């Protein structure tokens, strides 16, 4: 089985900062490991000779107590008035590492308003055609995404002064909120409305429209709309209007339940508690939107 060669990974961003600031943030291992999602730890290996190239070790934690370790060599290129370059080669001897060896470069181009920062790198994989297939379909897109996300975190750090750990924590909170809203809408649309018809919800609708058959049909329609709302929570999770919609919808549903049967507010996990929880979740999601990092903010195709 033959797998076609994959394209090198290319990521580019523009950072409104000085050349020295981005140079320090990318060439100092302690600073580098703060913003680069691909590495958990980076450390320089002491040189035996000043003329020797700078070698480094890297560690990437992949979960379940496992980690990938490797070594590399970085070579700062010649400085020019408006441009710098840093080349690197890396490899790992670990049998579980998909990446066997690779190389690439970082390029820094000074422009009027800041620095254009870009990278291009490629690597060889283990595990023959299975490794190449897995790399092409899953691992390489993931590496490209992680590189682009890391570049945007670096950009936010240098432009806004927001530390990378805060950006990643904000992104995690945003992801949890997105999943929470999506799951809530889809579950309440699927389980008590389509898979089964909740007796209490049927009674509420029947009290409004008077017909049980129409109440069942309306309940199913509402279920499909709620599933659609859950899908929108995923697709539009970076839109402020989505969170305003969630808050407004919860308030309107609570008012509708109160008009239909005020006694439902006496039950455990009633509209007052559930809808308020969703409103607060949506409010938190809205708060995370400011300076939220995204891989989409970077250029991913080489000009």
PDB file of C-alpha atoms in Angstrom:
ATOM      1  CA  UNK A   1       0.000   0.000   0.000  1.00  0.00           C
ATOM      2  CA  UNK A   2       1.453   3.345  -1.059  1.00  0.00           C
ATOM      3  CA  UNK A   3       0.679   6.590   0.747  1.00  0.00           C
ATOM      4  CA  UNK A   4       1.443   9.815  -1.107  1.00  0.00           C
ATOM      5  CA  UNK A   5       3.923  12.218   0.449  1.00  0.00           C
ATOM      6  CA  UNK A   6       2.468  14.854   2.760  1.00  0.00           C
ATOM      7  CA  UNK A   7       3.159  18.546   2.416  1.00  0.00           C
ATOM      8  CA  UNK A   8       5.437  20.251   4.961  1.00  0.00           C
ATOM      9  CA  UNK A   9       3.698  22.139   7.755  1.00  0.00           C
ATOM     10  CA  UNK A  10       3.622  25.897   7.227  1.00  0.00           C
ATOM     11  CA  UNK A  11       2.293  28.496   9.671  1.00  0.00           C
ATOM     12  CA  UNK A  12       2.564  32.278   9.519  1.00  0.00           C
ATOM     13  CA  UNK A  13       1.364  35.112  11.719  1.00  0.00           C
ATOM     14  CA  UNK A  14       1.967  38.833  12.105  1.00  0.00           C
ATOM     15  CA  UNK A  15       2.817  40.152  15.557  1.00  0.00           C
ATOM     16  CA  UNK A  16       2.772  43.825  16.470  1.00  0.00           C
ATOM     17  CA  UNK A  17       5.975  43.805  18.483  1.00  0.00           C
ATOM     18  CA  UNK A  18       9.709  44.422  18.219  1.00  0.00           C
ATOM     19  CA  UNK A  19      12.132  41.932  16.734  1.00  0.00           C
ATOM     20  CA  UNK A  20      13.996  41.455  20.018  1.00  0.00           C
ATOM     21  CA  UNK A  21      10.804  40.624  21.918  1.00  0.00           C
ATOM     22  CA  UNK A  22       9.770  37.799  19.627  1.00  0.00           C
ATOM     23  CA  UNK A  23      13.365  36.598  19.321  1.00  0.00           C
ATOM     24  CA  UNK A  24      13.650  36.195  23.106  1.00  0.00           C
ATOM     25  CA  UNK A  25      10.244  34.521  23.368  1.00  0.00           C
ATOM     26  CA  UNK A  26      11.179  31.924  20.757  1.00  0.00           C
ATOM     27  CA  UNK A  27      14.897  31.378  21.390  1.00  0.00           C
ATOM     28  CA  UNK A  28      14.825  31.165  25.204  1.00  0.00           C
ATOM     29  CA  UNK A  29      13.816  27.549  26.053  1.00  0.00           C
ATOM     30  CA  UNK A  30      12.038  28.590  29.269  1.00  0.00           C
ATOM     31  CA  UNK A  31       9.893  31.085  27.368  1.00  0.00           C
ATOM     32  CA  UNK A  32       9.451  28.817  24.360  1.00  0.00           C
ATOM     33  CA  UNK A  33       7.909  25.969  26.350  1.00  0.00           C
ATOM     34  CA  UNK A  34       5.402  28.399  27.877  1.00  0.00           C
ATOM     35  CA  UNK A  35       3.573  29.101  24.618  1.00  0.00           C
ATOM     36  CA  UNK A  36       4.347  26.134  22.349  1.00  0.00           C
ATOM     37  CA  UNK A  37       1.662  23.485  22.769  1.00  0.00           C
ATOM     38  CA  UNK A  38       3.837  20.867  21.073  1.00  0.00           C
ATOM     39  CA  UNK A  39       6.372  20.724  23.905  1.00  0.00           C
ATOM     40  CA  UNK A  40       6.062  20.156  27.640  1.00  0.00           C
ATOM     41  CA  UNK A  41       9.713  20.866  28.365  1.00  0.00           C
ATOM     42  CA  UNK A  42      12.666  22.208  26.374  1.00  0.00           C
ATOM     43  CA  UNK A  43      16.203  22.530  27.679  1.00  0.00           C
ATOM     44  CA  UNK A  44      19.510  23.420  26.087  1.00  0.00           C
ATOM     45  CA  UNK A  45      22.395  20.969  26.424  1.00  0.00           C
ATOM     46  CA  UNK A  46      25.527  22.795  27.649  1.00  0.00           C
ATOM     47  CA  UNK A  47      28.094  23.341  24.909  1.00  0.00           C
ATOM     48  CA  UNK A  48      31.575  21.875  25.148  1.00  0.00           C
ATOM     49  CA  UNK A  49      32.846  24.522  22.766  1.00  0.00           C
ATOM     50  CA  UNK A  50      31.523  27.955  21.824  1.00  0.00           C
ATOM     51  CA  UNK A  51      31.802  27.031  18.154  1.00  0.00           C
ATOM     52  CA  UNK A  52      29.585  23.996  18.688  1.00  0.00           C
ATOM     53  CA  UNK A  53      25.989  24.114  17.490  1.00  0.00           C
ATOM     54  CA  UNK A  54      23.354  24.442  20.193  1.00  0.00           C
ATOM     55  CA  UNK A  55      21.806  21.064  21.023  1.00  0.00           C
ATOM     56  CA  UNK A  56      18.573  20.713  22.989  1.00  0.00           C
ATOM     57  CA  UNK A  57      16.308  18.100  24.538  1.00  0.00           C
ATOM     58  CA  UNK A  58      12.537  18.160  24.339  1.00  0.00           C
ATOM     59  CA  UNK A  59       9.749  16.323  26.131  1.00  0.00           C
ATOM     60  CA  UNK A  60       6.096  16.101  25.120  1.00  0.00           C
ATOM     61  CA  UNK A  61       3.589  14.593  27.529  1.00  0.00           C
ATOM     62  CA  UNK A  62       0.940  12.670  25.595  1.00  0.00           C
ATOM     63  CA  UNK A  63      -1.185  11.499  28.516  1.00  0.00           C
ATOM     64  CA  UNK A  64      -1.626   8.307  30.527  1.00  0.00           C
ATOM     65  CA  UNK A  65       1.850   8.783  31.989  1.00  0.00           C
ATOM     66  CA  UNK A  66       3.479   8.527  28.557  1.00  0.00           C
ATOM     67  CA  UNK A  67       5.820  11.057  27.045  1.00  0.00           C
ATOM     68  CA  UNK A  68       7.892  11.505  23.921  1.00  0.00           C
ATOM     69  CA  UNK A  69      11.518  12.540  24.318  1.00  0.00           C
ATOM     70  CA  UNK A  70      13.959  13.634  21.676  1.00  0.00           C
ATOM     71  CA  UNK A  71      16.930  15.800  20.857  1.00  0.00           C
ATOM     72  CA  UNK A  72      17.706  18.429  18.302  1.00  0.00           C
ATOM     73  CA  UNK A  73      20.117  21.045  17.059  1.00  0.00           C
ATOM     74  CA  UNK A  74      19.276  24.686  16.497  1.00  0.00           C
ATOM     75  CA  UNK A  75      21.353  27.033  14.376  1.00  0.00           C
ATOM     76  CA  UNK A  76      20.583  30.757  14.386  1.00  0.00           C
ATOM     77  CA  UNK A  77      21.091  32.105  10.887  1.00  0.00           C
ATOM     78  CA  UNK A  78      22.902  35.247   9.912  1.00  0.00           C
ATOM     79  CA  UNK A  79      21.271  38.445  11.082  1.00  0.00           C
ATOM     80  CA  UNK A  80      20.215  41.025   8.543  1.00  0.00           C
ATOM     81  CA  UNK A  81      18.816  44.485   9.118  1.00  0.00           C
ATOM     82  CA  UNK A  82      15.201  43.430   8.651  1.00  0.00           C
ATOM     83  CA  UNK A  83      15.290  39.650   8.838  1.00  0.00           C
ATOM     84  CA  UNK A  84      16.475  36.747  10.978  1.00  0.00           C
ATOM     85  CA  UNK A  85      16.254  32.989  10.631  1.00  0.00           C
ATOM     86  CA  UNK A  86      16.717  30.020  12.936  1.00  0.00           C
ATOM     87  CA  UNK A  87      17.093  26.498  11.544  1.00  0.00           C
ATOM     88  CA  UNK A  88      16.629  23.309  13.527  1.00  0.00           C
ATOM     89  CA  UNK A  89      16.847  19.551  13.202  1.00  0.00           C
ATOM     90  CA  UNK A  90      15.217  17.091  15.593  1.00  0.00           C
ATOM     91  CA  UNK A  91      14.835  13.361  16.138  1.00  0.00           C
ATOM     92  CA  UNK A  92      13.594  10.803  18.642  1.00  0.00           C
ATOM     93  CA  UNK A  93      14.904   7.292  19.302  1.00  0.00           C
ATOM     94  CA  UNK A  94      11.785   6.239  21.197  1.00  0.00           C
ATOM     95  CA  UNK A  95       9.940   3.345  19.617  1.00  0.00           C
ATOM     96  CA  UNK A  96       6.551   4.912  20.413  1.00  0.00           C
ATOM     97  CA  UNK A  97       7.404   8.203  18.710  1.00  0.00           C
ATOM     98  CA  UNK A  98       5.702   8.554  15.341  1.00  0.00           C
ATOM     99  CA  UNK A  99       8.262  11.178  14.352  1.00  0.00           C
ATOM    100  CA  UNK A 100      11.648   9.668  13.601  1.00  0.00           C
ATOM    101  CA  UNK A 101      13.505  12.759  12.448  1.00  0.00           C
ATOM    102  CA  UNK A 102      12.823  16.089  10.857  1.00  0.00           C
ATOM    103  CA  UNK A 103      13.858  19.661  10.370  1.00  0.00           C
ATOM    104  CA  UNK A 104      12.672  23.132   9.582  1.00  0.00           C
ATOM    105  CA  UNK A 105      13.152  26.813  10.258  1.00  0.00           C
ATOM    106  CA  UNK A 106      11.728  29.887  11.900  1.00  0.00           C
ATOM    107  CA  UNK A 107      11.854  33.120   9.947  1.00  0.00           C
ATOM    108  CA  UNK A 108      11.443  36.618  11.345  1.00  0.00           C
ATOM    109  CA  UNK A 109      10.769  39.506   8.953  1.00  0.00           C
ATOM    110  CA  UNK A 110      10.636  43.048  10.311  1.00  0.00           C
ATOM    111  CA  UNK A 111       7.942  45.219   8.742  1.00  0.00           C
ATOM    112  CA  UNK A 112       6.583  48.685   9.474  1.00  0.00           C
ATOM    113  CA  UNK A 113       4.021  47.675  12.099  1.00  0.00           C
ATOM    114  CA  UNK A 114       5.682  44.598  13.559  1.00  0.00           C
ATOM    115  CA  UNK A 115       7.233  41.234  12.720  1.00  0.00           C
ATOM    116  CA  UNK A 116       6.034  38.596  10.295  1.00  0.00           C
ATOM    117  CA  UNK A 117       6.823  35.308  12.015  1.00  0.00           C
ATOM    118  CA  UNK A 118       6.621  32.039  10.110  1.00  0.00           C
ATOM    119  CA  UNK A 119       7.735  28.436  10.240  1.00  0.00           C
ATOM    120  CA  UNK A 120       8.044  25.560   7.826  1.00  0.00           C
ATOM    121  CA  UNK A 121       9.016  22.050   8.884  1.00  0.00           C
ATOM    122  CA  UNK A 122       8.728  18.445   7.842  1.00  0.00           C
ATOM    123  CA  UNK A 123       9.597  15.046   9.296  1.00  0.00           C
ATOM    124  CA  UNK A 124       9.921  11.326   8.605  1.00  0.00           C
ATOM    125  CA  UNK A 125       7.671   8.833  10.358  1.00  0.00           C
ATOM    126  CA  UNK A 126       7.991   5.321  11.751  1.00  0.00           C
ATOM    127  CA  UNK A 127       5.731   2.278  11.286  1.00  0.00           C
ATOM    128  CA  UNK A 128       6.013   2.103   7.491  1.00  0.00           C
ATOM    129  CA  UNK A 129       2.812   2.765   5.512  1.00  0.00           C
ATOM    130  CA  UNK A 130       0.626   2.663   8.650  1.00  0.00           C
ATOM    131  CA  UNK A 131       2.665   5.480  10.155  1.00  0.00           C
ATOM    132  CA  UNK A 132       2.475   7.477   6.933  1.00  0.00           C
ATOM    133  CA  UNK A 133      -1.275   6.950   6.695  1.00  0.00           C
ATOM    134  CA  UNK A 134      -1.872   7.934  10.345  1.00  0.00           C
ATOM    135  CA  UNK A 135       0.366  10.968   9.923  1.00  0.00           C
ATOM    136  CA  UNK A 136      -1.393  12.140   6.783  1.00  0.00           C
ATOM    137  CA  UNK A 137      -4.931  11.646   8.080  1.00  0.00           C
ATOM    138  CA  UNK A 138      -4.626  12.577  11.767  1.00  0.00           C
ATOM    139  CA  UNK A 139      -1.230  13.471  13.196  1.00  0.00           C
ATOM    140  CA  UNK A 140       0.006  16.038  10.662  1.00  0.00           C
ATOM    141  CA  UNK A 141      -3.253  18.046  10.658  1.00  0.00           C
ATOM    142  CA  UNK A 142      -3.120  17.965  14.466  1.00  0.00           C
ATOM    143  CA  UNK A 143       0.497  19.167  14.468  1.00  0.00           C
ATOM    144  CA  UNK A 144      -0.369  21.966  12.052  1.00  0.00           C
ATOM    145  CA  UNK A 145      -3.299  23.008  14.235  1.00  0.00           C
ATOM    146  CA  UNK A 146      -1.165  22.912  17.407  1.00  0.00           C
ATOM    147  CA  UNK A 147       1.547  24.996  15.738  1.00  0.00           C
ATOM    148  CA  UNK A 148      -0.946  27.610  14.532  1.00  0.00           C
ATOM    149  CA  UNK A 149      -2.707  27.758  17.900  1.00  0.00           C
ATOM    150  CA  UNK A 150       0.648  28.174  19.646  1.00  0.00           C
ATOM    151  CA  UNK A 151       1.589  31.007  17.293  1.00  0.00           C
ATOM    152  CA  UNK A 152      -1.650  32.804  18.122  1.00  0.00           C
ATOM    153  CA  UNK A 153      -1.046  32.323  21.857  1.00  0.00           C
ATOM    154  CA  UNK A 154       2.419  33.834  21.348  1.00  0.00           C
ATOM    155  CA  UNK A 155       0.881  36.742  19.435  1.00  0.00           C
ATOM    156  CA  UNK A 156      -1.604  37.433  22.247  1.00  0.00           C
ATOM    157  CA  UNK A 157       1.202  37.246  24.806  1.00  0.00           C
ATOM    158  CA  UNK A 158       3.433  39.747  23.020  1.00  0.00           C
ATOM    159  CA  UNK A 159       0.655  42.106  21.920  1.00  0.00           C
ATOM    160  CA  UNK A 160      -1.737  42.025  24.883  1.00  0.00           C
ATOM    161  CA  UNK A 161       0.532  40.903  27.710  1.00  0.00           C
ATOM    162  CA  UNK A 162      -1.680  37.883  28.489  1.00  0.00           C
ATOM    163  CA  UNK A 163       0.516  34.963  29.658  1.00  0.00           C
ATOM    164  CA  UNK A 164       0.205  31.739  27.629  1.00  0.00           C
ATOM    165  CA  UNK A 165      -1.038  29.710  30.604  1.00  0.00           C
ATOM    166  CA  UNK A 166      -3.948  32.154  30.952  1.00  0.00           C
ATOM    167  CA  UNK A 167      -4.766  31.862  27.242  1.00  0.00           C
ATOM    168  CA  UNK A 168      -4.748  28.065  27.377  1.00  0.00           C
ATOM    169  CA  UNK A 169      -6.866  28.068  30.545  1.00  0.00           C
ATOM    170  CA  UNK A 170      -9.312  30.446  28.872  1.00  0.00           C
ATOM    171  CA  UNK A 171      -9.465  28.165  25.834  1.00  0.00           C
ATOM    172  CA  UNK A 172     -10.139  25.140  28.055  1.00  0.00           C
ATOM    173  CA  UNK A 173     -12.950  26.946  29.890  1.00  0.00           C
ATOM    174  CA  UNK A 174     -14.421  27.986  26.552  1.00  0.00           C
ATOM    175  CA  UNK A 175     -14.320  24.384  25.309  1.00  0.00           C
ATOM    176  CA  UNK A 176     -16.037  23.134  28.481  1.00  0.00           C
ATOM    177  CA  UNK A 177     -18.759  25.776  28.140  1.00  0.00           C
ATOM    178  CA  UNK A 178     -19.263  24.910  24.464  1.00  0.00           C
ATOM    179  CA  UNK A 179     -19.609  21.218  25.250  1.00  0.00           C
ATOM    180  CA  UNK A 180     -21.924  21.930  28.194  1.00  0.00           C
ATOM    181  CA  UNK A 181     -24.314  24.043  26.132  1.00  0.00           C
ATOM    182  CA  UNK A 182     -24.239  21.668  23.174  1.00  0.00           C
ATOM    183  CA  UNK A 183     -24.838  18.605  25.363  1.00  0.00           C
ATOM    184  CA  UNK A 184     -27.682  20.268  27.288  1.00  0.00           C
ATOM    185  CA  UNK A 185     -29.599  21.289  24.169  1.00  0.00           C
ATOM    186  CA  UNK A 186     -29.074  18.001  22.309  1.00  0.00           C
ATOM    187  CA  UNK A 187     -29.891  15.824  25.326  1.00  0.00           C
ATOM    188  CA  UNK A 188     -33.095  17.695  26.143  1.00  0.00           C
ATOM    189  CA  UNK A 189     -34.121  17.626  22.505  1.00  0.00           C
ATOM    190  CA  UNK A 190     -33.318  13.956  21.929  1.00  0.00           C
ATOM    191  CA  UNK A 191     -34.135  12.021  25.107  1.00  0.00           C
ATOM    192  CA  UNK A 192     -37.333  13.502  26.620  1.00  0.00           C
ATOM    193  CA  UNK A 193     -38.813  14.659  23.308  1.00  0.00           C
ATOM    194  CA  UNK A 194     -37.841  12.299  20.469  1.00  0.00           C
ATOM    195  CA  UNK A 195     -36.747   9.014  22.044  1.00  0.00           C
ATOM    196  CA  UNK A 196     -39.438   9.269  24.719  1.00  0.00           C
ATOM    197  CA  UNK A 197     -42.165  11.792  25.397  1.00  0.00           C
ATOM    198  CA  UNK A 198     -41.884  13.153  28.909  1.00  0.00           C
ATOM    199  CA  UNK A 199     -45.298  13.102  30.592  1.00  0.00           C
ATOM    200  CA  UNK A 200     -44.752  16.416  32.343  1.00  0.00           C
ATOM    201  CA  UNK A 201     -43.724  18.218  29.153  1.00  0.00           C
ATOM    202  CA  UNK A 202     -46.672  16.681  27.296  1.00  0.00           C
ATOM    203  CA  UNK A 203     -49.006  17.885  30.023  1.00  0.00           C
ATOM    204  CA  UNK A 204     -47.580  21.406  29.780  1.00  0.00           C
ATOM    205  CA  UNK A 205     -48.082  21.524  26.005  1.00  0.00           C
ATOM    206  CA  UNK A 206     -51.517  19.927  26.202  1.00  0.00           C
ATOM    207  CA  UNK A 207     -52.534  22.584  28.679  1.00  0.00           C
ATOM    208  CA  UNK A 208     -51.582  25.233  26.124  1.00  0.00           C
ATOM    209  CA  UNK A 209     -52.970  23.771  22.865  1.00  0.00           C
ATOM    210  CA  UNK A 210     -55.628  21.399  24.231  1.00  0.00           C
ATOM    211  CA  UNK A 211     -54.978  18.380  21.961  1.00  0.00           C
ATOM    212  CA  UNK A 212     -52.782  15.457  23.041  1.00  0.00           C
ATOM    213  CA  UNK A 213     -51.968  14.450  19.438  1.00  0.00           C
ATOM    214  CA  UNK A 214     -50.909  17.971  18.583  1.00  0.00           C
ATOM    215  CA  UNK A 215     -48.961  18.148  21.828  1.00  0.00           C
ATOM    216  CA  UNK A 216     -46.954  15.034  20.848  1.00  0.00           C
ATOM    217  CA  UNK A 217     -46.247  16.464  17.400  1.00  0.00           C
ATOM    218  CA  UNK A 218     -45.250  19.836  18.807  1.00  0.00           C
ATOM    219  CA  UNK A 219     -43.002  18.155  21.373  1.00  0.00           C
ATOM    220  CA  UNK A 220     -41.163  16.337  18.576  1.00  0.00           C
ATOM    221  CA  UNK A 221     -40.757  19.557  16.595  1.00  0.00           C
ATOM    222  CA  UNK A 222     -39.404  21.309  19.680  1.00  0.00           C
ATOM    223  CA  UNK A 223     -37.015  18.389  20.182  1.00  0.00           C
ATOM    224  CA  UNK A 224     -35.603  18.772  16.676  1.00  0.00           C
ATOM    225  CA  UNK A 225     -35.234  22.516  17.174  1.00  0.00           C
ATOM    226  CA  UNK A 226     -33.361  21.943  20.426  1.00  0.00           C
ATOM    227  CA  UNK A 227     -30.998  19.497  18.709  1.00  0.00           C
ATOM    228  CA  UNK A 228     -30.404  22.125  16.025  1.00  0.00           C
ATOM    229  CA  UNK A 229     -29.679  24.666  18.766  1.00  0.00           C
ATOM    230  CA  UNK A 230     -27.115  22.274  20.244  1.00  0.00           C
ATOM    231  CA  UNK A 231     -25.387  21.905  16.890  1.00  0.00           C
ATOM    232  CA  UNK A 232     -25.313  25.695  16.518  1.00  0.00           C
ATOM    233  CA  UNK A 233     -23.630  25.923  19.921  1.00  0.00           C
ATOM    234  CA  UNK A 234     -20.737  24.003  18.399  1.00  0.00           C
ATOM    235  CA  UNK A 235     -20.655  25.709  15.008  1.00  0.00           C
ATOM    236  CA  UNK A 236     -21.041  29.276  16.315  1.00  0.00           C
ATOM    237  CA  UNK A 237     -19.203  28.955  19.614  1.00  0.00           C
ATOM    238  CA  UNK A 238     -17.100  32.056  18.906  1.00  0.00           C
ATOM    239  CA  UNK A 239     -20.102  34.293  18.235  1.00  0.00           C
ATOM    240  CA  UNK A 240     -21.358  36.550  21.029  1.00  0.00           C
ATOM    241  CA  UNK A 241     -24.890  36.390  19.622  1.00  0.00           C
ATOM    242  CA  UNK A 242     -24.981  32.651  20.372  1.00  0.00           C
ATOM    243  CA  UNK A 243     -24.609  33.222  24.106  1.00  0.00           C
ATOM    244  CA  UNK A 244     -27.166  36.024  24.095  1.00  0.00           C
ATOM    245  CA  UNK A 245     -29.534  33.604  22.342  1.00  0.00           C
ATOM    246  CA  UNK A 246     -28.938  30.956  25.019  1.00  0.00           C
ATOM    247  CA  UNK A 247     -29.705  33.390  27.835  1.00  0.00           C
ATOM    248  CA  UNK A 248     -32.803  34.763  26.089  1.00  0.00           C
ATOM    249  CA  UNK A 249     -34.075  31.271  25.223  1.00  0.00           C
ATOM    250  CA  UNK A 250     -33.701  30.049  28.806  1.00  0.00           C
ATOM    251  CA  UNK A 251     -35.561  33.061  30.175  1.00  0.00           C
ATOM    252  CA  UNK A 252     -38.387  32.680  27.642  1.00  0.00           C
ATOM    253  CA  UNK A 253     -38.697  28.940  28.323  1.00  0.00           C
ATOM    254  CA  UNK A 254     -38.854  29.605  32.055  1.00  0.00           C
ATOM    255  CA  UNK A 255     -41.578  32.215  31.541  1.00  0.00           C
ATOM    256  CA  UNK A 256     -43.490  29.817  29.293  1.00  0.00           C
ATOM    257  CA  UNK A 257     -43.298  27.059  31.905  1.00  0.00           C
ATOM    258  CA  UNK A 258     -44.521  29.441  34.594  1.00  0.00           C
ATOM    259  CA  UNK A 259     -47.507  30.510  32.495  1.00  0.00           C
ATOM    260  CA  UNK A 260     -48.410  26.908  31.677  1.00  0.00           C
ATOM    261  CA  UNK A 261     -48.006  25.390  35.154  1.00  0.00           C
ATOM    262  CA  UNK A 262     -46.336  27.273  37.974  1.00  0.00           C
ATOM    263  CA  UNK A 263     -46.134  24.089  40.037  1.00  0.00           C
ATOM    264  CA  UNK A 264     -43.235  22.782  37.909  1.00  0.00           C
ATOM    265  CA  UNK A 265     -40.988  25.191  39.795  1.00  0.00           C
ATOM    266  CA  UNK A 266     -41.538  23.142  42.948  1.00  0.00           C
ATOM    267  CA  UNK A 267     -39.996  19.977  41.455  1.00  0.00           C
ATOM    268  CA  UNK A 268     -36.293  19.075  41.846  1.00  0.00           C
ATOM    269  CA  UNK A 269     -34.071  20.316  38.997  1.00  0.00           C
ATOM    270  CA  UNK A 270     -36.897  22.522  37.805  1.00  0.00           C
ATOM    271  CA  UNK A 271     -36.757  25.308  35.166  1.00  0.00           C
ATOM    272  CA  UNK A 272     -35.572  27.812  37.761  1.00  0.00           C
ATOM    273  CA  UNK A 273     -32.394  25.861  38.544  1.00  0.00           C
ATOM    274  CA  UNK A 274     -31.712  24.292  35.141  1.00  0.00           C
ATOM    275  CA  UNK A 275     -32.360  27.415  33.103  1.00  0.00           C
ATOM    276  CA  UNK A 276     -30.366  29.559  35.506  1.00  0.00           C
ATOM    277  CA  UNK A 277     -27.426  27.137  35.219  1.00  0.00           C
ATOM    278  CA  UNK A 278     -27.536  27.359  31.420  1.00  0.00           C
ATOM    279  CA  UNK A 279     -27.747  31.167  31.589  1.00  0.00           C
ATOM    280  CA  UNK A 280     -24.663  31.301  33.810  1.00  0.00           C
ATOM    281  CA  UNK A 281     -22.842  28.873  31.519  1.00  0.00           C
ATOM    282  CA  UNK A 282     -23.662  31.083  28.533  1.00  0.00           C
ATOM    283  CA  UNK A 283     -22.508  34.175  30.422  1.00  0.00           C
ATOM    284  CA  UNK A 284     -19.173  32.500  31.201  1.00  0.00           C
ATOM    285  CA  UNK A 285     -18.837  31.511  27.544  1.00  0.00           C
ATOM    286  CA  UNK A 286     -19.422  35.095  26.479  1.00  0.00           C
ATOM    287  CA  UNK A 287     -16.744  36.273  28.919  1.00  0.00           C
ATOM    288  CA  UNK A 288     -14.157  33.925  27.369  1.00  0.00           C
ATOM    289  CA  UNK A 289     -14.475  35.420  23.880  1.00  0.00           C
ATOM    290  CA  UNK A 290     -12.123  38.361  24.474  1.00  0.00           C
ATOM    291  CA  UNK A 291      -8.657  37.551  23.075  1.00  0.00           C
ATOM    292  CA  UNK A 292      -9.545  33.881  22.646  1.00  0.00           C
ATOM    293  CA  UNK A 293      -6.712  32.183  20.707  1.00  0.00           C
ATOM    294  CA  UNK A 294      -7.467  30.308  17.513  1.00  0.00           C
ATOM    295  CA  UNK A 295      -5.440  28.436  14.912  1.00  0.00           C
ATOM    296  CA  UNK A 296      -7.649  30.088  12.278  1.00  0.00           C
ATOM    297  CA  UNK A 297      -5.982  33.430  12.965  1.00  0.00           C
ATOM    298  CA  UNK A 298      -2.807  32.161  11.254  1.00  0.00           C
ATOM    299  CA  UNK A 299      -1.943  31.600   7.607  1.00  0.00           C
ATOM    300  CA  UNK A 300      -1.611  27.860   6.960  1.00  0.00           C
ATOM    301  CA  UNK A 301      -0.695  27.787   3.265  1.00  0.00           C
ATOM    302  CA  UNK A 302       2.680  28.919   2.025  1.00  0.00           C
ATOM    303  CA  UNK A 303       2.400  31.757  -0.508  1.00  0.00           C
TER     304      UNK A 303
END
